Amino acid sequence: MKSDDPRKSLARDTVLAHGGRHPDDYGGAVNTPVVRASTILSPTLAAWDAKTRDMMAGVPGTYYGRFGTPTHRDLEDALTALEGAHRTALFPSGYAACAAAILSTTKAGGHVLLPDSVYFPVRKVASGLLAKMNVSCTFYDPAIGAGIEALLRPETDCVYMEAPGSLTFEMQDVPAITRVCRARGVLTALDNTWATPLYFRPIEHGVDMSVQAATKYVVGHSDAMLGYVACASSAVFDALARTSMDLGYSVSADDAFLGARGLRTMSVRLERQGRTGLALAELFAQQPEVEKVLHPARPDFPGHDLWKRDFSGTSGLFGVVFRPMSRARFAVFVDTLEHFGIGASWGGYESLVMPMNPKPLRTATAWPHEGPCLRVHAGLEDEGDLVADLVHAFAVMRALP
Ligand SMILES: *Cc1c(COP(=O)(O)O)cnc(C)c1O
């Protein structure tokens, strides 16, 4: 967003409610409707010529269905305001946004740095697509901070971050890393899905590309796949848009609509889910079967100081490391839960647990624990019911011989 835009000074909740809405354009309807289109008509040759010129110059607009309609543009504008960005591009999934952000920075012979705690499919892009393009990757300890400098090479194009990390929740010193990268002319991208731009604003901390799996808290209802990348500058956005066009990415207008619909209530959902998540984390921490709780907002978690310094809130996702036990015993705990579904993804209104094993997914750091692990997502159910469900499952497990 330009600095002379008066919306810049609005609080985030107000941006959530008003960003990217133009009721006058839609007969007064509060929400931008679902505009589905492939062909976008021009009334005259002059209008066609103007549109073609604008499209070539990268001016936001509706040119052809693949590049989006007003449903997409309005959502992008709301996200741009929320992120304090120059411009935002939507992607058909969070993963597509992650991969496109990386791809837009690099070329054959290039080099990319990825944190050891990166979302697993992004880890696979290193040995897959990037390897095929002759781009090399180095995985780094997410706690590296300014020490990232020692890993930069003349051909390094991008330092990718994710904080907290997937599954294991390691925090990263984002400003320390972006300071080094800016000085060396290396681009940075950060997967900010856990905090959302409500609790951490990557661009304010020097990040070039703020990546979000909007499938999670933005959509918020477990019913659509969506991603976006908010860019700090026009140069970064142009390269990203080029990559997206090259790959032919296109987002359904229905899914963009669901993203905008979810965005309006994201703040109240996150506030409640963050609070419930902390209560559940505390309950886990008190159980003798639990070795460790992985939650950046808890003072005993390494990286808590970074969370306190840079983040303004917590979402409802955290990890639990159990003491070593048989799979059968662990299964009794998980299967006894009534209100927690077993499943991947998160950010919806419903509580979830996902069994996980970080050990084989780490190469730059060692996962020191032997016991089974769960990722827990706090939904919008009553906190007392969720706590009672966990207490009951612990009791059933404890009663086993
Ligand atoms: C889920 C997730 C993604 C991928 O998002 P999809 O929409 O599922 O493709 C990327 N990063 C993080 C941290 C995620 O949790």
Coordinates of C-alpha atoms and ligand atoms in Angstrom, one line a residue:
M1 CA 0.0 0.0 0.0
K2 CA 1.2 3.5 -0.8
S3 CA 2.1 5.6 2.2
D4 CA -0.4 8.3 1.3
D5 CA -3.3 5.8 1.5
P6 CA -5.4 6.9 4.4
R7 CA -6.2 3.3 5.3
K8 CA -2.6 2.7 6.3
S9 CA -3.4 4.2 9.7
L10 CA -6.5 2.0 10.3
A11 CA -6.4 -0.7 13.0
R12 CA -6.3 -4.3 11.6
D13 CA -9.8 -5.2 12.7
T14 CA -11.2 -2.2 10.7
V15 CA -9.2 -3.3 7.7
L16 CA -10.7 -6.8 8.1
A17 CA -14.2 -5.4 8.1
H18 CA -13.8 -2.8 5.3
G19 CA -10.8 -3.8 3.2
G20 CA -11.6 -4.6 -0.5
R21 CA -15.3 -3.9 -0.3
H22 CA -17.2 -1.8 -3.0
P23 CA -20.9 -2.1 -2.3
D24 CA -21.7 0.7 -4.8
D25 CA -20.4 -1.5 -7.6
Y26 CA -22.8 -4.3 -6.7
G27 CA -26.2 -2.7 -6.2
G28 CA -25.3 -2.0 -2.6
A29 CA -24.6 -5.6 -1.7
V30 CA -22.2 -5.7 1.3
N31 CA -20.0 -8.4 -0.1
T32 CA -18.3 -8.5 -3.6
P33 CA -20.3 -11.4 -5.3
V34 CA -18.8 -14.4 -6.9
V35 CA -17.9 -13.3 -10.4
R36 CA -17.1 -16.4 -12.4
A37 CA -15.6 -15.8 -15.9
S38 CA -13.3 -16.9 -18.6
T39 CA -14.0 -14.3 -21.3
I40 CA -14.0 -10.7 -20.1
L41 CA -15.6 -8.5 -22.8
S42 CA -14.4 -5.1 -24.0
P43 CA -17.1 -2.8 -25.4
T44 CA -14.8 -1.2 -28.1
L45 CA -11.5 -1.6 -29.8
A46 CA -10.2 1.4 -27.9
A47 CA -11.2 -0.3 -24.6
W48 CA -9.5 -3.5 -25.7
D49 CA -6.3 -1.6 -26.6
A50 CA -6.3 0.2 -23.2
K51 CA -6.9 -3.1 -21.4
T52 CA -4.1 -4.8 -23.3
R53 CA -1.7 -1.9 -22.5
D54 CA -2.6 -2.1 -18.8
M55 CA -2.2 -5.9 -18.7
M56 CA 1.3 -5.7 -20.3
A57 CA 2.2 -2.9 -17.7
G58 CA 1.0 -5.0 -14.8
V59 CA -1.8 -2.6 -13.8
P60 CA -4.4 -4.4 -11.6
G61 CA -7.5 -5.2 -13.5
T62 CA -9.7 -7.9 -15.0
Y63 CA -8.4 -9.0 -18.3
Y64 CA -9.1 -12.7 -18.6
G65 CA -10.6 -15.2 -16.3
R66 CA -7.4 -17.0 -15.5
F67 CA -6.0 -13.7 -14.1
G68 CA -9.0 -13.2 -11.8
T69 CA -12.2 -11.2 -11.6
P70 CA -13.4 -8.5 -9.2
T71 CA -13.9 -11.2 -6.6
H72 CA -10.2 -11.9 -6.7
R73 CA -9.1 -8.2 -7.0
D74 CA -11.1 -7.2 -4.0
L75 CA -9.7 -10.0 -1.8
E76 CA -6.2 -9.1 -3.0
D77 CA -6.7 -5.5 -2.1
A78 CA -8.0 -6.4 1.4
L79 CA -4.9 -8.6 2.0
T80 CA -2.6 -5.9 0.7
A81 CA -4.0 -3.4 3.2
L82 CA -3.7 -6.0 6.0
E83 CA -0.1 -6.9 5.2
G84 CA 1.0 -3.3 4.5
A85 CA 2.2 -4.7 1.2
H86 CA 2.7 -3.2 -2.3
R87 CA 0.5 -5.9 -3.9
T88 CA -0.8 -9.4 -3.4
A89 CA -1.2 -12.4 -5.6
L90 CA -3.6 -15.3 -4.9
F91 CA -2.7 -18.9 -5.5
P92 CA -4.8 -22.1 -5.7
S93 CA -3.3 -23.5 -2.5
G94 CA -0.9 -22.5 0.3
Y95 CA 1.7 -24.8 -1.1
A96 CA 1.4 -23.2 -4.6
A97 CA 2.1 -19.9 -3.0
C98 CA 5.2 -21.2 -1.1
A99 CA 6.6 -22.8 -4.2
A100 CA 5.9 -19.9 -6.5
A101 CA 7.5 -17.5 -4.0
I102 CA 10.7 -19.5 -4.1
L103 CA 10.7 -20.1 -7.8
S104 CA 10.2 -16.4 -8.6
T105 CA 13.5 -15.6 -7.0
T106 CA 15.8 -18.2 -8.5
K107 CA 17.2 -19.6 -11.8
A108 CA 19.5 -22.4 -13.0
G109 CA 22.8 -22.2 -11.0
G110 CA 21.1 -20.4 -8.1
H111 CA 21.0 -21.3 -4.4
V112 CA 18.2 -21.2 -1.9
L113 CA 18.2 -21.5 1.9
L114 CA 15.4 -23.3 3.7
P115 CA 14.8 -23.8 7.4
D116 CA 15.1 -27.4 8.7
S117 CA 11.6 -26.9 10.2
V118 CA 10.0 -26.0 6.8
Y119 CA 6.6 -27.3 5.8
F120 CA 7.3 -30.8 4.5
P121 CA 6.1 -30.4 0.8
V122 CA 8.4 -27.3 0.6
R123 CA 11.3 -29.4 1.7
K124 CA 10.5 -31.8 -1.1
V125 CA 10.7 -29.0 -3.7
A126 CA 14.4 -28.8 -2.9
S127 CA 15.1 -32.4 -4.1
G128 CA 12.4 -32.2 -6.8
L129 CA 11.7 -29.1 -8.9
L130 CA 14.7 -27.0 -7.8
A131 CA 17.1 -29.9 -8.3
K132 CA 15.8 -30.4 -11.8
M133 CA 16.4 -26.7 -12.5
N134 CA 20.0 -27.0 -11.2
V135 CA 19.2 -24.8 -8.2
S136 CA 20.9 -26.0 -5.0
C137 CA 19.4 -25.9 -1.5
T138 CA 20.9 -25.7 1.9
F139 CA 18.8 -26.5 5.0
Y140 CA 19.6 -24.4 8.0
D141 CA 19.0 -24.5 11.8
P142 CA 15.9 -22.3 12.3
A143 CA 17.6 -20.8 15.4
I144 CA 20.5 -19.5 13.2
G145 CA 19.5 -15.8 13.3
A146 CA 22.3 -13.4 12.0
G147 CA 24.5 -16.5 11.6
I148 CA 22.7 -17.0 8.2
E149 CA 25.4 -14.8 6.7
A150 CA 27.9 -17.6 6.8
L151 CA 25.6 -19.7 4.6
L152 CA 25.1 -17.1 1.9
R153 CA 27.0 -17.7 -1.4
P154 CA 27.5 -15.3 -4.3
E155 CA 24.8 -17.3 -6.1
T156 CA 22.2 -17.3 -3.2
D157 CA 18.9 -15.9 -4.5
C158 CA 16.6 -16.5 -1.6
V159 CA 16.4 -17.1 2.1
Y160 CA 13.1 -18.8 3.0
M161 CA 11.7 -18.7 6.5
E162 CA 8.8 -20.2 8.4
A163 CA 8.1 -19.1 11.9
P164 CA 7.1 -20.9 14.0
G165 CA 8.2 -24.0 12.0
S166 CA 5.9 -26.7 10.9
L167 CA 5.3 -29.5 13.5
T168 CA 8.1 -28.4 15.8
F169 CA 7.3 -24.7 16.2
E170 CA 10.9 -23.3 16.3
M171 CA 10.9 -19.5 16.2
Q172 CA 13.2 -17.5 13.9
D173 CA 14.9 -14.2 14.4
V174 CA 13.3 -12.7 11.4
P175 CA 14.7 -9.1 11.6
A176 CA 18.2 -10.4 12.2
I177 CA 17.9 -12.5 9.0
T178 CA 16.3 -9.9 6.8
R179 CA 19.0 -7.3 7.9
V180 CA 21.7 -9.6 6.7
C181 CA 19.8 -10.4 3.5
R182 CA 19.0 -6.8 2.6
A183 CA 22.7 -5.9 3.0
R184 CA 23.7 -8.7 0.7
G185 CA 20.9 -8.2 -1.9
V186 CA 19.3 -11.6 -1.2
L187 CA 15.5 -11.8 -1.3
T188 CA 13.5 -13.2 1.7
A189 CA 10.2 -15.0 1.9
L190 CA 8.4 -16.0 5.1
D191 CA 5.6 -18.5 5.6
N192 CA 3.5 -16.7 8.1
T193 CA 0.5 -19.1 8.3
W194 CA 0.7 -19.7 12.0
A195 CA 0.5 -16.0 13.1
T196 CA -1.4 -14.5 10.2
P197 CA -0.8 -10.8 9.5
L198 CA -2.9 -10.1 12.6
Y199 CA -0.2 -11.3 14.9
F200 CA 3.0 -10.8 12.9
R201 CA 3.6 -8.5 9.9
P202 CA 6.5 -9.9 7.9
I203 CA 6.9 -6.9 5.6
E204 CA 7.3 -4.5 8.6
H205 CA 10.2 -6.8 9.6
G206 CA 12.0 -6.5 6.3
V207 CA 10.6 -9.6 4.6
D208 CA 10.1 -9.3 0.8
M209 CA 7.3 -11.9 0.4
S210 CA 4.8 -12.7 3.1
V211 CA 3.4 -16.1 2.2
Q212 CA 0.1 -17.4 3.7
A213 CA -1.7 -20.7 3.4
A214 CA -5.0 -19.0 3.4
T215 CA -6.6 -22.4 3.5
K216 CA -6.0 -22.3 7.3
Y217 CA -7.1 -19.2 9.3
V218 CA -8.2 -16.9 6.4
V219 CA -10.7 -19.3 4.9
G220 CA -11.2 -20.6 8.5
H221 CA -14.0 -23.1 7.8
S222 CA -12.1 -26.1 6.4
D223 CA -13.9 -25.8 3.0
A224 CA -11.5 -24.3 0.5
M225 CA -7.9 -24.4 -0.6
L226 CA -6.3 -21.0 -1.1
G227 CA -2.9 -19.3 -0.8
Y228 CA -1.4 -15.8 -1.3
V229 CA 1.9 -14.0 -1.4
A230 CA 1.9 -10.3 -0.3
C231 CA 4.9 -8.5 -1.8
A232 CA 6.9 -5.6 -0.4
S233 CA 7.8 -4.0 -3.7
S234 CA 6.8 -3.9 -7.4
A235 CA 10.0 -5.6 -8.5
V236 CA 9.3 -8.6 -6.2
F237 CA 5.6 -8.6 -7.3
D238 CA 6.4 -8.5 -11.0
A239 CA 8.7 -11.5 -10.7
L240 CA 6.1 -13.4 -8.7
A241 CA 3.3 -12.5 -11.1
R242 CA 5.5 -13.7 -14.0
T243 CA 6.1 -17.0 -12.3
S244 CA 2.4 -17.4 -11.6
M245 CA 1.5 -16.7 -15.2
D246 CA 4.2 -19.1 -16.5
L247 CA 2.8 -21.9 -14.4
G248 CA -0.8 -21.0 -15.3
Y249 CA -2.1 -20.7 -11.8
S250 CA -5.7 -19.7 -11.5
V251 CA -8.0 -19.5 -8.4
S252 CA -11.7 -20.2 -8.6
A253 CA -13.9 -17.2 -7.9
D254 CA -15.9 -19.4 -5.4
D255 CA -12.7 -20.0 -3.4
A256 CA -11.7 -16.4 -3.5
F257 CA -15.2 -15.5 -2.2
L258 CA -14.7 -18.0 0.7
G259 CA -11.4 -16.4 1.5
A260 CA -13.0 -13.0 1.7
R261 CA -15.8 -14.3 3.7
G262 CA -13.5 -15.9 6.2
L263 CA -11.2 -12.9 6.4
R264 CA -14.0 -10.7 7.9
T265 CA -14.2 -12.8 11.1
M266 CA -10.6 -13.9 11.3
S267 CA -9.7 -11.7 14.2
V268 CA -12.4 -12.9 16.6
R269 CA -11.8 -16.5 15.7
L270 CA -8.1 -16.2 16.3
E271 CA -8.5 -14.5 19.6
R272 CA -10.7 -17.3 20.9
Q273 CA -8.7 -20.1 19.3
G274 CA -5.4 -18.7 20.7
R275 CA -6.9 -18.5 24.2
T276 CA -8.4 -22.0 24.1
G277 CA -5.1 -23.3 22.6
L278 CA -3.1 -21.9 25.6
A279 CA -5.6 -23.6 28.0
L280 CA -5.2 -26.9 26.3
A281 CA -1.4 -26.6 26.2
E282 CA -1.4 -26.0 29.9
L283 CA -3.5 -29.1 30.5
F284 CA -1.1 -31.2 28.4
A285 CA 1.9 -29.7 30.3
Q286 CA 0.5 -30.9 33.6
Q287 CA 0.2 -34.6 32.6
P288 CA 3.0 -37.0 33.7
E289 CA 2.8 -38.7 30.3
V290 CA 3.8 -35.5 28.5
E291 CA 7.5 -34.7 28.1
K292 CA 7.2 -31.3 26.4
V293 CA 4.7 -28.9 25.0
L294 CA 5.8 -27.0 21.9
H295 CA 4.1 -23.6 22.1
P296 CA 5.9 -20.3 21.3
A297 CA 3.6 -18.3 23.7
R298 CA 4.6 -20.4 26.7
P299 CA 7.5 -19.0 28.7
D300 CA 9.3 -22.4 28.9
F301 CA 9.5 -22.7 25.1
P302 CA 12.9 -21.9 23.5
G303 CA 12.2 -19.0 21.2
H304 CA 9.5 -17.6 23.5
D305 CA 11.6 -14.3 23.8
L306 CA 11.4 -13.9 20.0
W307 CA 7.7 -14.5 20.0
K308 CA 7.3 -11.9 22.8
R309 CA 9.5 -9.4 21.0
D310 CA 8.0 -9.6 17.5
F311 CA 4.5 -11.2 17.7
S312 CA 1.3 -9.6 19.1
G313 CA -0.7 -12.7 19.7
T314 CA -1.0 -16.5 19.4
S315 CA -3.1 -18.7 17.2
G316 CA -4.4 -22.1 18.3
L317 CA -1.9 -24.6 17.0
F318 CA 0.8 -26.2 19.1
G319 CA 2.6 -29.5 19.6
V320 CA 2.8 -32.1 22.3
V321 CA 5.7 -34.6 22.8
F322 CA 4.7 -37.6 24.9
R323 CA 7.1 -39.7 26.9
P324 CA 7.9 -42.9 25.1
M325 CA 5.0 -45.4 25.1
S326 CA 3.7 -48.2 23.0
R327 CA 1.7 -47.3 19.8
A328 CA -1.2 -49.2 21.2
R329 CA -1.3 -47.0 24.4
F330 CA -1.0 -43.8 22.3
A331 CA -3.8 -45.1 20.1
V332 CA -6.1 -45.5 23.1
F333 CA -5.5 -41.8 24.0
V334 CA -6.1 -40.5 20.4
D335 CA -9.1 -42.8 19.7
T336 CA -10.8 -41.9 23.0
L337 CA -11.0 -38.2 22.0
E338 CA -14.5 -37.2 21.0
H339 CA -14.2 -33.6 20.0
F340 CA -10.8 -33.7 18.2
G341 CA -10.9 -35.0 14.7
I342 CA -7.8 -36.8 13.4
G343 CA -6.6 -35.0 10.4
A344 CA -4.2 -32.8 8.5
S345 CA -4.7 -29.1 7.8
W346 CA -5.9 -26.7 10.5
G347 CA -7.3 -23.2 11.0
G348 CA -10.9 -24.2 10.7
Y349 CA -13.6 -23.8 13.5
E350 CA -13.1 -27.4 14.6
S351 CA -10.5 -29.0 16.9
L352 CA -8.0 -31.5 15.5
V353 CA -5.1 -33.7 16.5
M354 CA -2.6 -34.9 14.0
P355 CA 0.0 -37.6 15.0
M356 CA 3.5 -36.6 13.8
N357 CA 7.0 -37.8 13.8
P358 CA 9.5 -35.0 13.1
K359 CA 12.6 -37.2 13.4
P360 CA 13.0 -38.3 9.7
L361 CA 12.2 -34.9 8.4
R362 CA 15.2 -33.1 9.9
T363 CA 18.7 -32.9 8.3
A364 CA 20.3 -29.8 9.7
T365 CA 19.2 -30.3 13.3
A366 CA 18.5 -33.5 15.4
W367 CA 15.1 -34.2 16.9
P368 CA 16.0 -35.3 20.4
H369 CA 12.7 -37.0 21.5
E370 CA 11.7 -40.6 21.2
G371 CA 8.1 -40.5 22.3
P372 CA 5.0 -40.1 20.0
C373 CA 3.9 -36.5 19.2
L374 CA 0.7 -34.8 18.4
R375 CA -0.1 -31.5 16.7
V376 CA -3.1 -30.0 18.4
H377 CA -5.5 -27.4 16.9
A378 CA -7.9 -25.6 19.1
G379 CA -11.2 -25.0 17.5
L380 CA -14.2 -22.9 18.5
E381 CA -15.9 -25.5 20.7
D382 CA -16.4 -24.7 24.4
E383 CA -13.1 -24.7 26.2
G384 CA -14.5 -26.7 29.1
D385 CA -15.8 -29.5 26.8
L386 CA -12.4 -29.7 25.1
V387 CA -10.5 -29.9 28.5
A388 CA -12.9 -32.5 29.8
D389 CA -12.4 -34.6 26.6
L390 CA -8.6 -34.5 27.1
V391 CA -8.9 -35.3 30.8
H392 CA -11.1 -38.2 30.0
A393 CA -8.7 -39.6 27.3
F394 CA -5.8 -39.3 29.7
A395 CA -7.8 -41.2 32.4
V396 CA -8.7 -44.0 30.0
M397 CA -5.1 -44.3 28.8
R398 CA -3.9 -44.3 32.5
A399 CA -6.3 -47.1 33.4
L400 CA -4.6 -49.5 30.9
P401 CA -2.5 -52.2 32.4
Ligands
LIG1 C1 -0.9 -26.1 5.3 C2 0.3 -25.3 5.1 C3 0.8 -25.0 3.9 C4 0.2 -25.4 2.6 O1 -1.1 -25.0 2.5 P1 -2.2 -25.7 1.5 O2 -3.3 -24.8 1.3 O3 -2.6 -26.9 2.3 O4 -1.5 -26.1 0.3 C5 1.9 -24.2 3.8 N1 2.6 -23.8 5.0 C6 2.1 -24.2 6.2 C7 2.9 -23.7 7.4 C8 1.0 -24.9 6.3 O5 0.5 -25.3 7.5

